Amino acid sequence: MDKLINEFSIGLFFWQLVLFVGLVLLLRKFAWKPILDAVEKREEGIQNALDAAENAKLEMQNLQADNDKLLKEARAEREAMLKEARELKNKMIEDAKSEAQEQANKMIEQAQAAIESEKKSAMAELKGQVAGLSLEIAEKVVRQELSNKDKQVELVESMLGDAKLN
């Protein structure tokens, strides 16, 4: 019986080996290839996703850099515009001040000229009035002086005497 068990064990081993090899060949042809293909596809998908993530990360960095650059340019432009507006405001204020000063000076000059003109006019009128009053006074004095004949003769002699001395 030992011999039978031995033969049976060898035969069983042989058939198990044949079945195992057959199973491996069948699995290799029908199972391993699809499994390996699926693993490779999965690996490619993962790699593509990693590449896409890396590209997205780089693109985000580029966008961030562009945004930062645009933001800096916008800030610089805003500062330039504010500076220009301040300068324009200051120039307008200075122009208004100088124009106001010029107009004030013109008004002062006109007022001084008007005052001088009024002063001359008043002086001329005063001189005219003084001259008129002086003539009236002189006329009255002369009438009184000349109303008397003796005084007339005396006045004429006095004037002749003054004329001779000169």
PDB file of C-alpha atoms in Angstrom:
ATOM      1  CA  MET A   1       0.000   0.000   0.000  1.00  0.00           C
ATOM      2  CA  ASP A   2       2.849   2.243   0.513  1.00  0.00           C
ATOM      3  CA  LYS A   3       3.719   1.779  -3.053  1.00  0.00           C
ATOM      4  CA  LEU A   4       0.242   2.634  -4.125  1.00  0.00           C
ATOM      5  CA  ILE A   5       0.198   5.726  -1.983  1.00  0.00           C
ATOM      6  CA  ASN A   6       3.555   6.711  -3.397  1.00  0.00           C
ATOM      7  CA  GLU A   7       2.409   6.201  -6.970  1.00  0.00           C
ATOM      8  CA  PHE A   8      -0.804   7.930  -6.182  1.00  0.00           C
ATOM      9  CA  SER A   9       1.058  10.883  -4.627  1.00  0.00           C
ATOM     10  CA  ILE A  10       3.385  11.194  -7.637  1.00  0.00           C
ATOM     11  CA  GLY A  11       0.487  11.012 -10.067  1.00  0.00           C
ATOM     12  CA  LEU A  12      -1.475  13.480  -8.000  1.00  0.00           C
ATOM     13  CA  PHE A  13       1.523  15.747  -7.866  1.00  0.00           C
ATOM     14  CA  PHE A  14       1.999  15.485 -11.621  1.00  0.00           C
ATOM     15  CA  TRP A  15      -1.641  16.289 -12.328  1.00  0.00           C
ATOM     16  CA  GLN A  16      -1.618  19.141  -9.835  1.00  0.00           C
ATOM     17  CA  LEU A  17       1.494  20.478 -11.526  1.00  0.00           C
ATOM     18  CA  VAL A  18      -0.088  20.212 -14.999  1.00  0.00           C
ATOM     19  CA  LEU A  19      -3.245  21.885 -13.745  1.00  0.00           C
ATOM     20  CA  PHE A  20      -1.245  24.599 -12.012  1.00  0.00           C
ATOM     21  CA  VAL A  21       0.825  25.301 -15.148  1.00  0.00           C
ATOM     22  CA  GLY A  22      -2.344  25.295 -17.246  1.00  0.00           C
ATOM     23  CA  LEU A  23      -4.033  27.604 -14.803  1.00  0.00           C
ATOM     24  CA  VAL A  24      -1.031  29.952 -14.825  1.00  0.00           C
ATOM     25  CA  LEU A  25      -1.027  29.951 -18.661  1.00  0.00           C
ATOM     26  CA  LEU A  26      -4.768  30.643 -18.751  1.00  0.00           C
ATOM     27  CA  LEU A  27      -4.446  33.353 -16.121  1.00  0.00           C
ATOM     28  CA  ARG A  28      -1.507  34.871 -17.992  1.00  0.00           C
ATOM     29  CA  LYS A  29      -3.413  34.992 -21.234  1.00  0.00           C
ATOM     30  CA  PHE A  30      -6.801  36.074 -19.914  1.00  0.00           C
ATOM     31  CA  ALA A  31      -6.272  37.634 -16.481  1.00  0.00           C
ATOM     32  CA  TRP A  32      -2.733  38.990 -16.146  1.00  0.00           C
ATOM     33  CA  LYS A  33      -2.771  40.985 -19.343  1.00  0.00           C
ATOM     34  CA  PRO A  34      -6.076  42.785 -18.569  1.00  0.00           C
ATOM     35  CA  ILE A  35      -4.979  43.318 -14.947  1.00  0.00           C
ATOM     36  CA  LEU A  36      -1.588  44.684 -16.042  1.00  0.00           C
ATOM     37  CA  ASP A  37      -3.265  46.841 -18.704  1.00  0.00           C
ATOM     38  CA  ALA A  38      -5.682  48.186 -16.095  1.00  0.00           C
ATOM     39  CA  VAL A  39      -2.795  48.883 -13.706  1.00  0.00           C
ATOM     40  CA  GLU A  40      -0.841  50.632 -16.494  1.00  0.00           C
ATOM     41  CA  LYS A  41      -3.901  52.666 -17.454  1.00  0.00           C
ATOM     42  CA  ARG A  42      -4.435  53.579 -13.830  1.00  0.00           C
ATOM     43  CA  GLU A  43      -0.767  54.494 -13.514  1.00  0.00           C
ATOM     44  CA  GLU A  44      -0.986  56.637 -16.675  1.00  0.00           C
ATOM     45  CA  GLY A  45      -4.164  58.288 -15.366  1.00  0.00           C
ATOM     46  CA  ILE A  46      -2.493  59.070 -12.068  1.00  0.00           C
ATOM     47  CA  GLN A  47       0.597  60.406 -13.868  1.00  0.00           C
ATOM     48  CA  ASN A  48      -1.581  62.529 -16.169  1.00  0.00           C
ATOM     49  CA  ALA A  49      -3.464  63.868 -13.163  1.00  0.00           C
ATOM     50  CA  LEU A  50      -0.156  64.678 -11.434  1.00  0.00           C
ATOM     51  CA  ASP A  51       1.121  66.384 -14.604  1.00  0.00           C
ATOM     52  CA  ALA A  52      -2.127  68.322 -14.951  1.00  0.00           C
ATOM     53  CA  ALA A  53      -1.911  69.340 -11.290  1.00  0.00           C
ATOM     54  CA  GLU A  54       1.690  70.466 -11.774  1.00  0.00           C
ATOM     55  CA  ASN A  55       0.717  72.420 -14.912  1.00  0.00           C
ATOM     56  CA  ALA A  56      -2.198  73.977 -13.067  1.00  0.00           C
ATOM     57  CA  LYS A  57       0.119  74.891 -10.216  1.00  0.00           C
ATOM     58  CA  LEU A  58       2.586  76.520 -12.629  1.00  0.00           C
ATOM     59  CA  GLU A  59      -0.248  78.299 -14.404  1.00  0.00           C
ATOM     60  CA  MET A  60      -1.575  79.565 -11.073  1.00  0.00           C
ATOM     61  CA  GLN A  61       1.893  80.809 -10.172  1.00  0.00           C
ATOM     62  CA  ASN A  62       2.119  82.580 -13.535  1.00  0.00           C
ATOM     63  CA  LEU A  63      -1.338  84.064 -13.059  1.00  0.00           C
ATOM     64  CA  GLN A  64      -0.407  85.156  -9.552  1.00  0.00           C
ATOM     65  CA  ALA A  65       2.775  86.766 -10.884  1.00  0.00           C
ATOM     66  CA  ASP A  66       0.780  88.472 -13.649  1.00  0.00           C
ATOM     67  CA  ASN A  67      -1.804  89.641 -11.123  1.00  0.00           C
ATOM     68  CA  ASP A  68       0.934  90.989  -8.862  1.00  0.00           C
ATOM     69  CA  LYS A  69       2.531  92.752 -11.818  1.00  0.00           C
ATOM     70  CA  LEU A  70      -0.808  94.246 -12.914  1.00  0.00           C
ATOM     71  CA  LEU A  71      -1.543  95.290  -9.353  1.00  0.00           C
ATOM     72  CA  LYS A  72       1.837  97.018  -9.051  1.00  0.00           C
ATOM     73  CA  GLU A  73       1.297  98.756 -12.394  1.00  0.00           C
ATOM     74  CA  ALA A  74      -2.187  99.846 -11.319  1.00  0.00           C
ATOM     75  CA  ARG A  75      -0.842 101.191  -8.025  1.00  0.00           C
ATOM     76  CA  ALA A  76       1.960 103.034  -9.820  1.00  0.00           C
ATOM     77  CA  GLU A  77      -0.528 104.482 -12.312  1.00  0.00           C
ATOM     78  CA  ARG A  78      -2.854 105.507  -9.492  1.00  0.00           C
ATOM     79  CA  GLU A  79       0.029 107.199  -7.658  1.00  0.00           C
ATOM     80  CA  ALA A  80       1.051 108.996 -10.853  1.00  0.00           C
ATOM     81  CA  MET A  81      -2.525 110.164 -11.420  1.00  0.00           C
ATOM     82  CA  LEU A  82      -2.830 111.367  -7.810  1.00  0.00           C
ATOM     83  CA  LYS A  83       0.495 113.179  -8.064  1.00  0.00           C
ATOM     84  CA  GLU A  84      -0.585 114.796 -11.336  1.00  0.00           C
ATOM     85  CA  ALA A  85      -3.917 115.798  -9.779  1.00  0.00           C
ATOM     86  CA  ARG A  86      -2.125 117.330  -6.762  1.00  0.00           C
ATOM     87  CA  GLU A  87       0.234 119.233  -9.042  1.00  0.00           C
ATOM     88  CA  LEU A  88      -2.685 120.445 -11.156  1.00  0.00           C
ATOM     89  CA  LYS A  89      -4.569 121.529  -8.022  1.00  0.00           C
ATOM     90  CA  ASN A  90      -1.525 123.401  -6.710  1.00  0.00           C
ATOM     91  CA  LYS A  91      -0.964 125.037 -10.101  1.00  0.00           C
ATOM     92  CA  MET A  92      -4.601 126.098 -10.293  1.00  0.00           C
ATOM     93  CA  ILE A  93      -4.400 127.550  -6.770  1.00  0.00           C
ATOM     94  CA  GLU A  94      -1.182 129.402  -7.597  1.00  0.00           C
ATOM     95  CA  ASP A  95      -2.656 130.693 -10.862  1.00  0.00           C
ATOM     96  CA  ALA A  96      -5.781 131.867  -9.043  1.00  0.00           C
ATOM     97  CA  LYS A  97      -3.664 133.557  -6.351  1.00  0.00           C
ATOM     98  CA  SER A  98      -1.455 135.308  -8.900  1.00  0.00           C
ATOM     99  CA  GLU A  99      -4.496 136.390 -10.956  1.00  0.00           C
ATOM    100  CA  ALA A 100      -6.217 137.674  -7.825  1.00  0.00           C
ATOM    101  CA  GLN A 101      -3.037 139.521  -6.833  1.00  0.00           C
ATOM    102  CA  GLU A 102      -2.774 141.055 -10.313  1.00  0.00           C
ATOM    103  CA  GLN A 103      -6.403 142.153 -10.223  1.00  0.00           C
ATOM    104  CA  ALA A 104      -5.955 143.558  -6.720  1.00  0.00           C
ATOM    105  CA  ASN A 105      -2.887 145.477  -7.891  1.00  0.00           C
ATOM    106  CA  LYS A 106      -4.805 146.801 -10.907  1.00  0.00           C
ATOM    107  CA  MET A 107      -7.698 147.820  -8.689  1.00  0.00           C
ATOM    108  CA  ILE A 108      -5.296 149.571  -6.293  1.00  0.00           C
ATOM    109  CA  GLU A 109      -3.624 151.358  -9.216  1.00  0.00           C
ATOM    110  CA  GLN A 110      -7.005 152.361 -10.634  1.00  0.00           C
ATOM    111  CA  ALA A 111      -8.123 153.563  -7.216  1.00  0.00           C
ATOM    112  CA  GLN A 112      -4.901 155.535  -6.778  1.00  0.00           C
ATOM    113  CA  ALA A 113      -5.293 156.996 -10.268  1.00  0.00           C
ATOM    114  CA  ALA A 114      -8.924 157.876  -9.521  1.00  0.00           C
ATOM    115  CA  ILE A 115      -7.908 159.449  -6.197  1.00  0.00           C
ATOM    116  CA  GLU A 116      -5.135 161.407  -7.916  1.00  0.00           C
ATOM    117  CA  SER A 117      -7.541 162.504 -10.636  1.00  0.00           C
ATOM    118  CA  GLU A 118     -10.143 163.540  -8.064  1.00  0.00           C
ATOM    119  CA  LYS A 119      -7.431 165.329  -6.087  1.00  0.00           C
ATOM    120  CA  LYS A 120      -6.286 167.233  -9.191  1.00  0.00           C
ATOM    121  CA  SER A 121      -9.875 167.990 -10.091  1.00  0.00           C
ATOM    122  CA  ALA A 122     -10.588 169.205  -6.568  1.00  0.00           C
ATOM    123  CA  MET A 123      -7.387 171.285  -6.570  1.00  0.00           C
ATOM    124  CA  ALA A 124      -8.299 172.791  -9.952  1.00  0.00           C
ATOM    125  CA  GLU A 125     -11.794 173.567  -8.735  1.00  0.00           C
ATOM    126  CA  LEU A 126     -10.410 174.994  -5.507  1.00  0.00           C
ATOM    127  CA  LYS A 127      -7.924 177.106  -7.466  1.00  0.00           C
ATOM    128  CA  GLY A 128     -10.747 178.293  -9.700  1.00  0.00           C
ATOM    129  CA  GLN A 129     -12.873 179.184  -6.696  1.00  0.00           C
ATOM    130  CA  VAL A 130      -9.920 180.874  -4.960  1.00  0.00           C
ATOM    131  CA  ALA A 131      -9.133 182.757  -8.158  1.00  0.00           C
ATOM    132  CA  GLY A 132     -12.777 183.802  -8.525  1.00  0.00           C
ATOM    133  CA  LEU A 133     -12.956 184.893  -4.881  1.00  0.00           C
ATOM    134  CA  SER A 134      -9.643 186.693  -5.232  1.00  0.00           C
ATOM    135  CA  LEU A 135     -10.934 188.577  -8.271  1.00  0.00           C
ATOM    136  CA  GLU A 136     -14.143 189.491  -6.462  1.00  0.00           C
ATOM    137  CA  ILE A 137     -12.185 190.667  -3.432  1.00  0.00           C
ATOM    138  CA  ALA A 138      -9.723 192.514  -5.610  1.00  0.00           C
ATOM    139  CA  GLU A 139     -12.585 194.111  -7.550  1.00  0.00           C
ATOM    140  CA  LYS A 140     -14.272 195.226  -4.362  1.00  0.00           C
ATOM    141  CA  VAL A 141     -11.016 196.545  -2.923  1.00  0.00           C
ATOM    142  CA  VAL A 142     -10.207 198.359  -6.165  1.00  0.00           C
ATOM    143  CA  ARG A 143     -13.677 199.867  -6.322  1.00  0.00           C
ATOM    144  CA  GLN A 144     -13.321 201.145  -2.807  1.00  0.00           C
ATOM    145  CA  GLU A 145      -9.843 202.398  -3.471  1.00  0.00           C
ATOM    146  CA  LEU A 146     -10.752 203.946  -6.770  1.00  0.00           C
ATOM    147  CA  SER A 147     -13.973 205.513  -5.594  1.00  0.00           C
ATOM    148  CA  ASN A 148     -11.965 208.289  -4.114  1.00  0.00           C
ATOM    149  CA  LYS A 149     -10.057 210.456  -6.628  1.00  0.00           C
ATOM    150  CA  ASP A 150      -7.161 211.177  -4.282  1.00  0.00           C
ATOM    151  CA  LYS A 151      -6.669 207.492  -3.699  1.00  0.00           C
ATOM    152  CA  GLN A 152      -6.662 206.872  -7.463  1.00  0.00           C
ATOM    153  CA  VAL A 153      -3.906 209.375  -8.018  1.00  0.00           C
ATOM    154  CA  GLU A 154      -1.925 208.001  -5.112  1.00  0.00           C
ATOM    155  CA  LEU A 155      -2.266 204.423  -6.450  1.00  0.00           C
ATOM    156  CA  VAL A 156      -1.166 205.394  -9.958  1.00  0.00           C
ATOM    157  CA  GLU A 157       1.881 207.252  -8.582  1.00  0.00           C
ATOM    158  CA  SER A 158       2.758 204.328  -6.395  1.00  0.00           C
ATOM    159  CA  MET A 159       2.576 201.932  -9.351  1.00  0.00           C
ATOM    160  CA  LEU A 160       4.673 204.222 -11.480  1.00  0.00           C
ATOM    161  CA  GLY A 161       7.211 204.476  -8.722  1.00  0.00           C
ATOM    162  CA  ASP A 162       7.388 200.684  -8.427  1.00  0.00           C
ATOM    163  CA  ALA A 163       7.774 200.373 -12.205  1.00  0.00           C
ATOM    164  CA  LYS A 164      10.677 202.851 -12.237  1.00  0.00           C
ATOM    165  CA  LEU A 165      12.518 200.919  -9.541  1.00  0.00           C
ATOM    166  CA  ASN A 166      12.366 197.678 -11.446  1.00  0.00           C
TER     167      ASN A 166
END
